[in-house]
Amino acid sequence: MKTVQAAMAIALVAAASASSGGQARAQPPKSARLYVFDCGRLEGGDVSRFRLKREEMATTDMSVACYLVVHPKGTLIWDAGAVPDADIKPGAGPMRYRIVLPNAAERFVTTERTLKSQLAAAGYAPSDITYLALSHYHYDHTANANEFAASTWLVRPIERDTMFADKPPDLLQPSTYSALRNSKTVTIKTDDYDVFGDGTVVLKATPGHTPGHQVLFVKLLKTGPVVVAGDLYHYPEERALNRIPTFDADERQTAASRAELDVFLKKTGAQLWIQHDFNANAKLKKAPAYYE
Ligand SMILES: [Zn+2]
């Protein structure tokens, strides 16, 4: 009798894994991992918007990066790209996509692989993701947010209110995050939000670029601590030359957030990863490889 039950249990497990596409579910790791996904190359356009001159810069191109944190207690997607997966033609090679924003402004992003396919290569489906957090609400960070509507959304109240305002500000693409309206949501009311309760993954308030902008701190065992900086900076030259974009919601707040984060970086010895820094991002290993 026992043997029959065991055999049936094995059959059920086999059926379950077949119904999930036959893909092996990744096991929770013993310590935090950080995956970097390539979500394209964004053309910088007119860099005077960043108070920079072309001749001051290594490149005007920006990387678009998305991240997955895998913690023993769950998973977190950080930022969701600039081009929705549904628009990307698989197997077509790198293609240049034109993004038209609600105010008719255009942006150009060259990309090749969907976020979902990169997530799958790392062993995860959107349904496996516990939490979604966005550094902020601009279009180049929200493209695939709807894919994670079943996850718990970690967001600052002022950011969420603006996203669902009757008339959202420029640089937002509401169609890409509309499904989050009904997501299970944690509205963060503290400057620091400790995602898994053990201090290894912390969302830190860094307002200015947008009112509810945040950065991601991850304490990695081998790599050491890392701050993934959202758009606190776009270009490394903003940091080196102390320039603040003209389109930040509150420039003085940006300056204060940058100064405060510098103190934190010094205290923790954390590396600063500027998400749009094309040359720095190119050097990072990409999923399915990961930092731990
Ligand atoms: Zn951005």
PDB file of C-alpha atoms and ligand atoms in Angstrom:
ATOM      1  CA  MET A   1       0.000   0.000   0.000  1.00  0.00           C
ATOM      2  CA  LYS A   2       2.751   2.415   1.006  1.00  0.00           C
ATOM      3  CA  THR A   3       4.584   1.750  -2.255  1.00  0.00           C
ATOM      4  CA  VAL A   4       1.474   2.495  -4.289  1.00  0.00           C
ATOM      5  CA  GLN A   5       0.998   5.815  -2.477  1.00  0.00           C
ATOM      6  CA  ALA A   6       4.607   6.772  -3.080  1.00  0.00           C
ATOM      7  CA  ALA A   7       4.281   5.921  -6.751  1.00  0.00           C
ATOM      8  CA  MET A   8       1.128   8.011  -7.001  1.00  0.00           C
ATOM      9  CA  ALA A   9       2.866  10.928  -5.301  1.00  0.00           C
ATOM     10  CA  ILE A  10       5.679  10.736  -7.813  1.00  0.00           C
ATOM     11  CA  ALA A  11       3.149  10.643 -10.668  1.00  0.00           C
ATOM     12  CA  LEU A  12       1.401  13.733  -9.274  1.00  0.00           C
ATOM     13  CA  VAL A  13       4.682  15.626  -8.970  1.00  0.00           C
ATOM     14  CA  ALA A  14       5.525  14.680 -12.557  1.00  0.00           C
ATOM     15  CA  ALA A  15       2.104  15.892 -13.733  1.00  0.00           C
ATOM     16  CA  ALA A  16       2.505  19.154 -11.824  1.00  0.00           C
ATOM     17  CA  SER A  17       5.885  19.918 -13.347  1.00  0.00           C
ATOM     18  CA  ALA A  18       4.562  19.023 -16.809  1.00  0.00           C
ATOM     19  CA  SER A  19       1.660  21.462 -16.388  1.00  0.00           C
ATOM     20  CA  SER A  20       4.068  24.284 -15.511  1.00  0.00           C
ATOM     21  CA  GLY A  21       5.722  23.878 -18.886  1.00  0.00           C
ATOM     22  CA  GLY A  22       8.115  21.184 -17.718  1.00  0.00           C
ATOM     23  CA  GLN A  23      10.399  23.867 -16.346  1.00  0.00           C
ATOM     24  CA  ALA A  24      12.260  23.072 -13.155  1.00  0.00           C
ATOM     25  CA  ARG A  25      11.280  25.420 -10.344  1.00  0.00           C
ATOM     26  CA  ALA A  26      14.374  27.119  -8.964  1.00  0.00           C
ATOM     27  CA  GLN A  27      15.121  26.250  -5.327  1.00  0.00           C
ATOM     28  CA  PRO A  28      15.498  29.127  -2.855  1.00  0.00           C
ATOM     29  CA  PRO A  29      19.198  29.925  -2.374  1.00  0.00           C
ATOM     30  CA  LYS A  30      20.904  30.054   1.033  1.00  0.00           C
ATOM     31  CA  SER A  31      21.846  33.718   0.609  1.00  0.00           C
ATOM     32  CA  ALA A  32      20.652  36.591  -1.593  1.00  0.00           C
ATOM     33  CA  ARG A  33      21.372  36.633  -5.334  1.00  0.00           C
ATOM     34  CA  LEU A  34      21.135  39.548  -7.728  1.00  0.00           C
ATOM     35  CA  TYR A  35      20.453  38.993 -11.446  1.00  0.00           C
ATOM     36  CA  VAL A  36      20.892  41.733 -14.069  1.00  0.00           C
ATOM     37  CA  PHE A  37      18.704  41.640 -17.197  1.00  0.00           C
ATOM     38  CA  ASP A  38      19.461  43.468 -20.422  1.00  0.00           C
ATOM     39  CA  CYS A  39      16.340  45.483 -21.239  1.00  0.00           C
ATOM     40  CA  GLY A  40      17.883  47.468 -24.080  1.00  0.00           C
ATOM     41  CA  ARG A  41      19.797  50.574 -25.079  1.00  0.00           C
ATOM     42  CA  LEU A  42      18.065  53.921 -24.801  1.00  0.00           C
ATOM     43  CA  GLU A  43      19.217  56.790 -27.002  1.00  0.00           C
ATOM     44  CA  GLY A  44      20.013  59.816 -24.875  1.00  0.00           C
ATOM     45  CA  GLY A  45      18.781  62.437 -27.315  1.00  0.00           C
ATOM     46  CA  ASP A  46      19.263  66.036 -26.191  1.00  0.00           C
ATOM     47  CA  VAL A  47      21.664  65.758 -23.237  1.00  0.00           C
ATOM     48  CA  SER A  48      21.189  69.385 -22.207  1.00  0.00           C
ATOM     49  CA  ARG A  49      18.194  67.922 -20.320  1.00  0.00           C
ATOM     50  CA  PHE A  50      20.837  66.484 -17.986  1.00  0.00           C
ATOM     51  CA  ARG A  51      22.793  69.774 -17.878  1.00  0.00           C
ATOM     52  CA  LEU A  52      25.582  67.991 -19.756  1.00  0.00           C
ATOM     53  CA  LYS A  53      27.391  68.675 -23.014  1.00  0.00           C
ATOM     54  CA  ARG A  54      28.169  65.935 -25.509  1.00  0.00           C
ATOM     55  CA  GLU A  55      31.914  66.652 -25.278  1.00  0.00           C
ATOM     56  CA  GLU A  56      31.832  66.072 -21.514  1.00  0.00           C
ATOM     57  CA  MET A  57      30.483  62.557 -21.907  1.00  0.00           C
ATOM     58  CA  ALA A  58      31.871  59.098 -22.695  1.00  0.00           C
ATOM     59  CA  THR A  59      28.607  58.201 -24.443  1.00  0.00           C
ATOM     60  CA  THR A  60      25.074  59.566 -24.598  1.00  0.00           C
ATOM     61  CA  ASP A  61      23.622  56.051 -24.843  1.00  0.00           C
ATOM     62  CA  MET A  62      21.952  54.669 -21.749  1.00  0.00           C
ATOM     63  CA  SER A  63      21.544  51.079 -20.689  1.00  0.00           C
ATOM     64  CA  VAL A  64      18.102  49.933 -19.626  1.00  0.00           C
ATOM     65  CA  ALA A  65      18.491  47.315 -16.937  1.00  0.00           C
ATOM     66  CA  CYS A  66      16.028  45.277 -14.910  1.00  0.00           C
ATOM     67  CA  TYR A  67      16.959  43.235 -11.854  1.00  0.00           C
ATOM     68  CA  LEU A  68      15.818  40.200  -9.936  1.00  0.00           C
ATOM     69  CA  VAL A  69      16.687  39.671  -6.291  1.00  0.00           C
ATOM     70  CA  VAL A  70      16.313  36.097  -5.084  1.00  0.00           C
ATOM     71  CA  HIS A  71      16.296  35.820  -1.318  1.00  0.00           C
ATOM     72  CA  PRO A  72      15.785  32.676   0.786  1.00  0.00           C
ATOM     73  CA  LYS A  73      12.331  34.056   1.687  1.00  0.00           C
ATOM     74  CA  GLY A  74      11.149  35.225  -1.737  1.00  0.00           C
ATOM     75  CA  THR A  75      11.855  37.165  -4.913  1.00  0.00           C
ATOM     76  CA  LEU A  76      11.789  40.816  -5.946  1.00  0.00           C
ATOM     77  CA  ILE A  77      11.725  42.360  -9.420  1.00  0.00           C
ATOM     78  CA  TRP A  78      13.339  45.803  -9.516  1.00  0.00           C
ATOM     79  CA  ASP A  79      12.242  47.867 -12.536  1.00  0.00           C
ATOM     80  CA  ALA A  80      10.456  46.539 -15.575  1.00  0.00           C
ATOM     81  CA  GLY A  81      12.145  47.925 -18.700  1.00  0.00           C
ATOM     82  CA  ALA A  82      11.314  50.408 -21.442  1.00  0.00           C
ATOM     83  CA  VAL A  83       9.735  48.218 -24.161  1.00  0.00           C
ATOM     84  CA  PRO A  84       6.814  45.891 -23.317  1.00  0.00           C
ATOM     85  CA  ASP A  85       7.603  42.238 -24.044  1.00  0.00           C
ATOM     86  CA  ALA A  86       4.482  42.058 -26.236  1.00  0.00           C
ATOM     87  CA  ASP A  87       6.062  44.553 -28.660  1.00  0.00           C
ATOM     88  CA  ILE A  88       9.383  42.695 -28.973  1.00  0.00           C
ATOM     89  CA  LYS A  89       9.666  40.411 -31.963  1.00  0.00           C
ATOM     90  CA  PRO A  90      11.406  37.269 -30.700  1.00  0.00           C
ATOM     91  CA  GLY A  91      14.299  35.970 -32.776  1.00  0.00           C
ATOM     92  CA  ALA A  92      14.376  39.109 -34.915  1.00  0.00           C
ATOM     93  CA  GLY A  93      17.734  40.228 -33.481  1.00  0.00           C
ATOM     94  CA  PRO A  94      18.292  43.717 -32.076  1.00  0.00           C
ATOM     95  CA  MET A  95      15.584  46.078 -33.302  1.00  0.00           C
ATOM     96  CA  ARG A  96      15.075  49.793 -32.776  1.00  0.00           C
ATOM     97  CA  TYR A  97      11.720  50.532 -31.196  1.00  0.00           C
ATOM     98  CA  ARG A  98      10.019  53.927 -31.196  1.00  0.00           C
ATOM     99  CA  ILE A  99       8.223  54.731 -27.961  1.00  0.00           C
ATOM    100  CA  VAL A 100       5.571  57.435 -28.162  1.00  0.00           C
ATOM    101  CA  LEU A 101       4.619  58.944 -24.828  1.00  0.00           C
ATOM    102  CA  PRO A 102       1.163  60.395 -24.036  1.00  0.00           C
ATOM    103  CA  ASN A 103       2.507  63.941 -24.630  1.00  0.00           C
ATOM    104  CA  ALA A 104       3.668  62.785 -28.117  1.00  0.00           C
ATOM    105  CA  ALA A 105       7.376  62.847 -27.139  1.00  0.00           C
ATOM    106  CA  GLU A 106       9.379  60.073 -28.819  1.00  0.00           C
ATOM    107  CA  ARG A 107      12.123  57.875 -27.429  1.00  0.00           C
ATOM    108  CA  PHE A 108      14.161  55.179 -29.170  1.00  0.00           C
ATOM    109  CA  VAL A 109      15.240  51.911 -27.582  1.00  0.00           C
ATOM    110  CA  THR A 110      17.166  49.116 -29.263  1.00  0.00           C
ATOM    111  CA  THR A 111      16.524  45.735 -27.742  1.00  0.00           C
ATOM    112  CA  GLU A 112      16.401  42.074 -28.593  1.00  0.00           C
ATOM    113  CA  ARG A 113      15.240  39.878 -25.714  1.00  0.00           C
ATOM    114  CA  THR A 114      12.062  39.976 -23.644  1.00  0.00           C
ATOM    115  CA  LEU A 115      12.256  40.350 -19.889  1.00  0.00           C
ATOM    116  CA  LYS A 116      10.161  37.197 -19.532  1.00  0.00           C
ATOM    117  CA  SER A 117      12.613  35.097 -21.579  1.00  0.00           C
ATOM    118  CA  GLN A 118      15.541  36.331 -19.473  1.00  0.00           C
ATOM    119  CA  LEU A 119      13.603  35.621 -16.308  1.00  0.00           C
ATOM    120  CA  ALA A 120      12.861  32.109 -17.613  1.00  0.00           C
ATOM    121  CA  ALA A 121      16.549  31.540 -18.368  1.00  0.00           C
ATOM    122  CA  ALA A 122      17.241  32.305 -14.711  1.00  0.00           C
ATOM    123  CA  GLY A 123      14.565  29.752 -13.728  1.00  0.00           C
ATOM    124  CA  TYR A 124      11.610  32.017 -12.902  1.00  0.00           C
ATOM    125  CA  ALA A 125       8.211  32.930 -14.312  1.00  0.00           C
ATOM    126  CA  PRO A 126       6.350  36.159 -13.441  1.00  0.00           C
ATOM    127  CA  SER A 127       4.028  34.034 -11.258  1.00  0.00           C
ATOM    128  CA  ASP A 128       7.059  33.105  -9.093  1.00  0.00           C
ATOM    129  CA  ILE A 129       7.763  36.717  -8.166  1.00  0.00           C
ATOM    130  CA  THR A 130       6.828  37.722  -4.619  1.00  0.00           C
ATOM    131  CA  TYR A 131       7.389  41.482  -4.864  1.00  0.00           C
ATOM    132  CA  LEU A 132       7.558  44.174  -7.533  1.00  0.00           C
ATOM    133  CA  ALA A 133       9.302  47.466  -6.772  1.00  0.00           C
ATOM    134  CA  LEU A 134      10.006  50.272  -9.234  1.00  0.00           C
ATOM    135  CA  SER A 135      12.731  52.831  -8.653  1.00  0.00           C
ATOM    136  CA  HIS A 136      10.176  55.337  -9.978  1.00  0.00           C
ATOM    137  CA  TYR A 137       7.273  55.729 -12.365  1.00  0.00           C
ATOM    138  CA  HIS A 138       8.926  56.847 -15.639  1.00  0.00           C
ATOM    139  CA  TYR A 139       8.091  54.859 -18.791  1.00  0.00           C
ATOM    140  CA  ASP A 140      11.569  53.345 -19.125  1.00  0.00           C
ATOM    141  CA  HIS A 141      11.138  51.547 -15.783  1.00  0.00           C
ATOM    142  CA  THR A 142       7.513  50.368 -16.032  1.00  0.00           C
ATOM    143  CA  ALA A 143       7.144  48.680 -19.456  1.00  0.00           C
ATOM    144  CA  ASN A 144       6.421  45.186 -18.104  1.00  0.00           C
ATOM    145  CA  ALA A 145       4.929  46.127 -14.738  1.00  0.00           C
ATOM    146  CA  ASN A 146       1.548  44.615 -15.688  1.00  0.00           C
ATOM    147  CA  GLU A 147       3.236  41.195 -15.937  1.00  0.00           C
ATOM    148  CA  PHE A 148       3.793  41.338 -12.183  1.00  0.00           C
ATOM    149  CA  ALA A 149       0.279  42.413 -11.169  1.00  0.00           C
ATOM    150  CA  ALA A 150      -0.086  39.184  -9.132  1.00  0.00           C
ATOM    151  CA  SER A 151       3.001  40.064  -7.057  1.00  0.00           C
ATOM    152  CA  THR A 152       2.864  42.392  -4.059  1.00  0.00           C
ATOM    153  CA  TRP A 153       3.709  45.931  -5.150  1.00  0.00           C
ATOM    154  CA  LEU A 154       6.037  47.896  -2.853  1.00  0.00           C
ATOM    155  CA  VAL A 155       5.494  51.606  -3.533  1.00  0.00           C
ATOM    156  CA  ARG A 156       5.638  55.009  -1.856  1.00  0.00           C
ATOM    157  CA  PRO A 157       2.119  56.517  -1.520  1.00  0.00           C
ATOM    158  CA  ILE A 158       3.003  59.780  -3.336  1.00  0.00           C
ATOM    159  CA  GLU A 159       4.376  57.792  -6.278  1.00  0.00           C
ATOM    160  CA  ARG A 160       1.272  55.595  -6.522  1.00  0.00           C
ATOM    161  CA  ASP A 161      -1.103  58.581  -6.226  1.00  0.00           C
ATOM    162  CA  THR A 162       0.694  60.336  -9.096  1.00  0.00           C
ATOM    163  CA  MET A 163       0.630  57.216 -11.282  1.00  0.00           C
ATOM    164  CA  PHE A 164      -3.147  56.977 -10.970  1.00  0.00           C
ATOM    165  CA  ALA A 165      -3.897  60.708 -11.063  1.00  0.00           C
ATOM    166  CA  ASP A 166      -6.451  61.898 -13.641  1.00  0.00           C
ATOM    167  CA  LYS A 167      -3.647  63.452 -15.643  1.00  0.00           C
ATOM    168  CA  PRO A 168      -0.255  61.871 -14.836  1.00  0.00           C
ATOM    169  CA  PRO A 169       2.851  64.022 -15.516  1.00  0.00           C
ATOM    170  CA  ASP A 170       5.076  63.641 -18.588  1.00  0.00           C
ATOM    171  CA  LEU A 171       7.308  60.584 -19.064  1.00  0.00           C
ATOM    172  CA  LEU A 172       4.666  58.202 -17.717  1.00  0.00           C
ATOM    173  CA  GLN A 173       3.107  55.414 -19.775  1.00  0.00           C
ATOM    174  CA  PRO A 174       0.006  54.456 -17.735  1.00  0.00           C
ATOM    175  CA  SER A 175      -0.988  51.563 -20.026  1.00  0.00           C
ATOM    176  CA  THR A 176       2.151  49.678 -18.915  1.00  0.00           C
ATOM    177  CA  TYR A 177       1.225  49.646 -15.206  1.00  0.00           C
ATOM    178  CA  SER A 178      -2.590  49.956 -15.208  1.00  0.00           C
ATOM    179  CA  ALA A 179      -3.008  46.417 -13.804  1.00  0.00           C
ATOM    180  CA  LEU A 180      -1.135  47.391 -10.623  1.00  0.00           C
ATOM    181  CA  ARG A 181      -4.176  49.395  -9.526  1.00  0.00           C
ATOM    182  CA  ASN A 182      -5.700  46.190  -8.145  1.00  0.00           C
ATOM    183  CA  SER A 183      -2.468  44.509  -7.004  1.00  0.00           C
ATOM    184  CA  LYS A 184      -1.845  43.610  -3.416  1.00  0.00           C
ATOM    185  CA  THR A 185       0.066  46.731  -2.370  1.00  0.00           C
ATOM    186  CA  VAL A 186       2.337  47.754   0.470  1.00  0.00           C
ATOM    187  CA  THR A 187       2.468  51.552   0.682  1.00  0.00           C
ATOM    188  CA  ILE A 188       5.828  52.378   2.225  1.00  0.00           C
ATOM    189  CA  LYS A 189       5.721  55.113   4.831  1.00  0.00           C
ATOM    190  CA  THR A 190       9.298  54.831   6.148  1.00  0.00           C
ATOM    191  CA  ASP A 191      12.491  56.042   4.447  1.00  0.00           C
ATOM    192  CA  ASP A 192      13.966  52.537   4.647  1.00  0.00           C
ATOM    193  CA  TYR A 193      11.843  49.486   3.871  1.00  0.00           C
ATOM    194  CA  ASP A 194      13.388  46.148   4.789  1.00  0.00           C
ATOM    195  CA  VAL A 195      11.800  43.784   2.244  1.00  0.00           C
ATOM    196  CA  PHE A 196      12.563  40.416   3.855  1.00  0.00           C
ATOM    197  CA  GLY A 197      13.070  41.579   7.439  1.00  0.00           C
ATOM    198  CA  ASP A 198      16.758  40.682   7.776  1.00  0.00           C
ATOM    199  CA  GLY A 199      18.418  43.844   6.439  1.00  0.00           C
ATOM    200  CA  THR A 200      19.754  42.228   3.255  1.00  0.00           C
ATOM    201  CA  VAL A 201      17.308  43.843   0.801  1.00  0.00           C
ATOM    202  CA  VAL A 202      16.269  47.412   1.616  1.00  0.00           C
ATOM    203  CA  LEU A 203      14.372  50.020  -0.416  1.00  0.00           C
ATOM    204  CA  LYS A 204      15.696  53.471   0.466  1.00  0.00           C
ATOM    205  CA  ALA A 205      13.814  56.712  -0.123  1.00  0.00           C
ATOM    206  CA  THR A 206      15.792  59.049  -2.420  1.00  0.00           C
ATOM    207  CA  PRO A 207      13.198  61.588  -3.595  1.00  0.00           C
ATOM    208  CA  GLY A 208      13.854  64.331  -6.130  1.00  0.00           C
ATOM    209  CA  HIS A 209      13.932  62.778  -9.600  1.00  0.00           C
ATOM    210  CA  THR A 210      10.336  61.856  -8.781  1.00  0.00           C
ATOM    211  CA  PRO A 211       8.602  62.487  -5.440  1.00  0.00           C
ATOM    212  CA  GLY A 212       8.693  58.809  -4.421  1.00  0.00           C
ATOM    213  CA  HIS A 213      11.958  57.767  -6.059  1.00  0.00           C
ATOM    214  CA  GLN A 214      13.812  54.967  -4.276  1.00  0.00           C
ATOM    215  CA  VAL A 215      17.035  52.995  -4.603  1.00  0.00           C
ATOM    216  CA  LEU A 216      17.686  49.327  -3.865  1.00  0.00           C
ATOM    217  CA  PHE A 217      20.290  48.172  -1.345  1.00  0.00           C
ATOM    218  CA  VAL A 218      21.305  44.503  -1.504  1.00  0.00           C
ATOM    219  CA  LYS A 219      23.790  42.925   0.875  1.00  0.00           C
ATOM    220  CA  LEU A 220      25.533  40.132  -1.045  1.00  0.00           C
ATOM    221  CA  LEU A 221      27.734  37.591   0.727  1.00  0.00           C
ATOM    222  CA  LYS A 222      30.546  37.349  -1.865  1.00  0.00           C
ATOM    223  CA  THR A 223      30.105  40.558  -3.876  1.00  0.00           C
ATOM    224  CA  GLY A 224      29.539  42.772  -0.849  1.00  0.00           C
ATOM    225  CA  PRO A 225      26.864  45.441  -0.546  1.00  0.00           C
ATOM    226  CA  VAL A 226      25.453  47.054  -3.702  1.00  0.00           C
ATOM    227  CA  VAL A 227      23.157  50.043  -4.217  1.00  0.00           C
ATOM    228  CA  VAL A 228      21.157  49.893  -7.451  1.00  0.00           C
ATOM    229  CA  ALA A 229      20.561  53.596  -7.966  1.00  0.00           C
ATOM    230  CA  GLY A 230      17.430  53.941 -10.098  1.00  0.00           C
ATOM    231  CA  ASP A 231      17.654  57.364 -11.760  1.00  0.00           C
ATOM    232  CA  LEU A 232      19.274  59.192  -8.845  1.00  0.00           C
ATOM    233  CA  TYR A 233      21.927  59.508 -11.561  1.00  0.00           C
ATOM    234  CA  HIS A 234      21.567  58.605 -15.251  1.00  0.00           C
ATOM    235  CA  TYR A 235      25.052  59.297 -16.563  1.00  0.00           C
ATOM    236  CA  PRO A 236      28.235  58.830 -14.499  1.00  0.00           C
ATOM    237  CA  GLU A 237      29.124  62.417 -15.499  1.00  0.00           C
ATOM    238  CA  GLU A 238      26.157  63.684 -13.466  1.00  0.00           C
ATOM    239  CA  ARG A 239      27.986  62.319 -10.443  1.00  0.00           C
ATOM    240  CA  ALA A 240      31.520  63.334 -11.459  1.00  0.00           C
ATOM    241  CA  LEU A 241      30.521  66.871 -12.529  1.00  0.00           C
ATOM    242  CA  ASN A 242      27.697  67.358 -10.019  1.00  0.00           C
ATOM    243  CA  ARG A 243      24.886  68.006 -12.522  1.00  0.00           C
ATOM    244  CA  ILE A 244      21.184  67.534 -11.874  1.00  0.00           C
ATOM    245  CA  PRO A 245      18.708  66.938 -14.718  1.00  0.00           C
ATOM    246  CA  THR A 246      16.430  69.869 -15.600  1.00  0.00           C
ATOM    247  CA  PHE A 247      13.370  67.589 -15.511  1.00  0.00           C
ATOM    248  CA  ASP A 248      13.780  66.294 -11.963  1.00  0.00           C
ATOM    249  CA  ALA A 249      10.601  66.917  -9.976  1.00  0.00           C
ATOM    250  CA  ASP A 250      12.579  68.680  -7.209  1.00  0.00           C
ATOM    251  CA  GLU A 251      16.246  69.476  -7.849  1.00  0.00           C
ATOM    252  CA  ARG A 252      16.996  70.449  -4.258  1.00  0.00           C
ATOM    253  CA  GLN A 253      15.561  67.159  -3.074  1.00  0.00           C
ATOM    254  CA  THR A 254      17.744  65.304  -5.598  1.00  0.00           C
ATOM    255  CA  ALA A 255      20.841  67.075  -4.251  1.00  0.00           C
ATOM    256  CA  ALA A 256      19.876  66.165  -0.668  1.00  0.00           C
ATOM    257  CA  SER A 257      19.156  62.531  -1.607  1.00  0.00           C
ATOM    258  CA  ARG A 258      22.503  62.249  -3.390  1.00  0.00           C
ATOM    259  CA  ALA A 259      24.364  63.706  -0.408  1.00  0.00           C
ATOM    260  CA  GLU A 260      22.564  61.394   2.015  1.00  0.00           C
ATOM    261  CA  LEU A 261      23.261  58.347  -0.133  1.00  0.00           C
ATOM    262  CA  ASP A 262      26.960  59.283  -0.297  1.00  0.00           C
ATOM    263  CA  VAL A 263      27.089  59.118   3.507  1.00  0.00           C
ATOM    264  CA  PHE A 264      25.418  55.701   3.361  1.00  0.00           C
ATOM    265  CA  LEU A 265      27.834  54.436   0.670  1.00  0.00           C
ATOM    266  CA  LYS A 266      30.772  55.526   2.782  1.00  0.00           C
ATOM    267  CA  LYS A 267      29.358  53.910   5.909  1.00  0.00           C
ATOM    268  CA  THR A 268      28.533  50.577   4.258  1.00  0.00           C
ATOM    269  CA  GLY A 269      31.267  50.442   1.604  1.00  0.00           C
ATOM    270  CA  ALA A 270      28.554  49.619  -0.943  1.00  0.00           C
ATOM    271  CA  GLN A 271      29.197  49.783  -4.690  1.00  0.00           C
ATOM    272  CA  LEU A 272      26.945  52.171  -6.613  1.00  0.00           C
ATOM    273  CA  TRP A 273      25.395  50.750  -9.762  1.00  0.00           C
ATOM    274  CA  ILE A 274      23.966  53.503 -11.992  1.00  0.00           C
ATOM    275  CA  GLN A 275      21.317  51.681 -13.988  1.00  0.00           C
ATOM    276  CA  HIS A 276      21.566  53.845 -17.126  1.00  0.00           C
ATOM    277  CA  ASP A 277      25.416  53.967 -17.122  1.00  0.00           C
ATOM    278  CA  PHE A 278      25.977  52.242 -20.459  1.00  0.00           C
ATOM    279  CA  ASN A 279      29.677  51.406 -20.075  1.00  0.00           C
ATOM    280  CA  ALA A 280      29.444  50.311 -16.442  1.00  0.00           C
ATOM    281  CA  ASN A 281      26.358  48.195 -17.116  1.00  0.00           C
ATOM    282  CA  ALA A 282      28.044  46.531 -20.102  1.00  0.00           C
ATOM    283  CA  LYS A 283      30.692  45.174 -17.737  1.00  0.00           C
ATOM    284  CA  LEU A 284      28.168  43.520 -15.394  1.00  0.00           C
ATOM    285  CA  LYS A 285      27.444  39.826 -15.847  1.00  0.00           C
ATOM    286  CA  LYS A 286      23.941  39.220 -17.125  1.00  0.00           C
ATOM    287  CA  ALA A 287      21.361  36.580 -16.209  1.00  0.00           C
ATOM    288  CA  PRO A 288      21.350  33.618 -16.004  1.00  0.00           C
ATOM    289  CA  ALA A 289      24.698  34.463 -14.322  1.00  0.00           C
ATOM    290  CA  TYR A 290      24.209  36.285 -11.021  1.00  0.00           C
ATOM    291  CA  TYR A 291      25.928  38.098  -8.180  1.00  0.00           C
ATOM    292  CA  GLU A 292      25.808  36.508  -4.748  1.00  0.00           C
TER     293      GLU A 292
HETATM  294 ZN    ZN B   1      15.229  56.020 -16.451  1.00  0.00          ZN
END
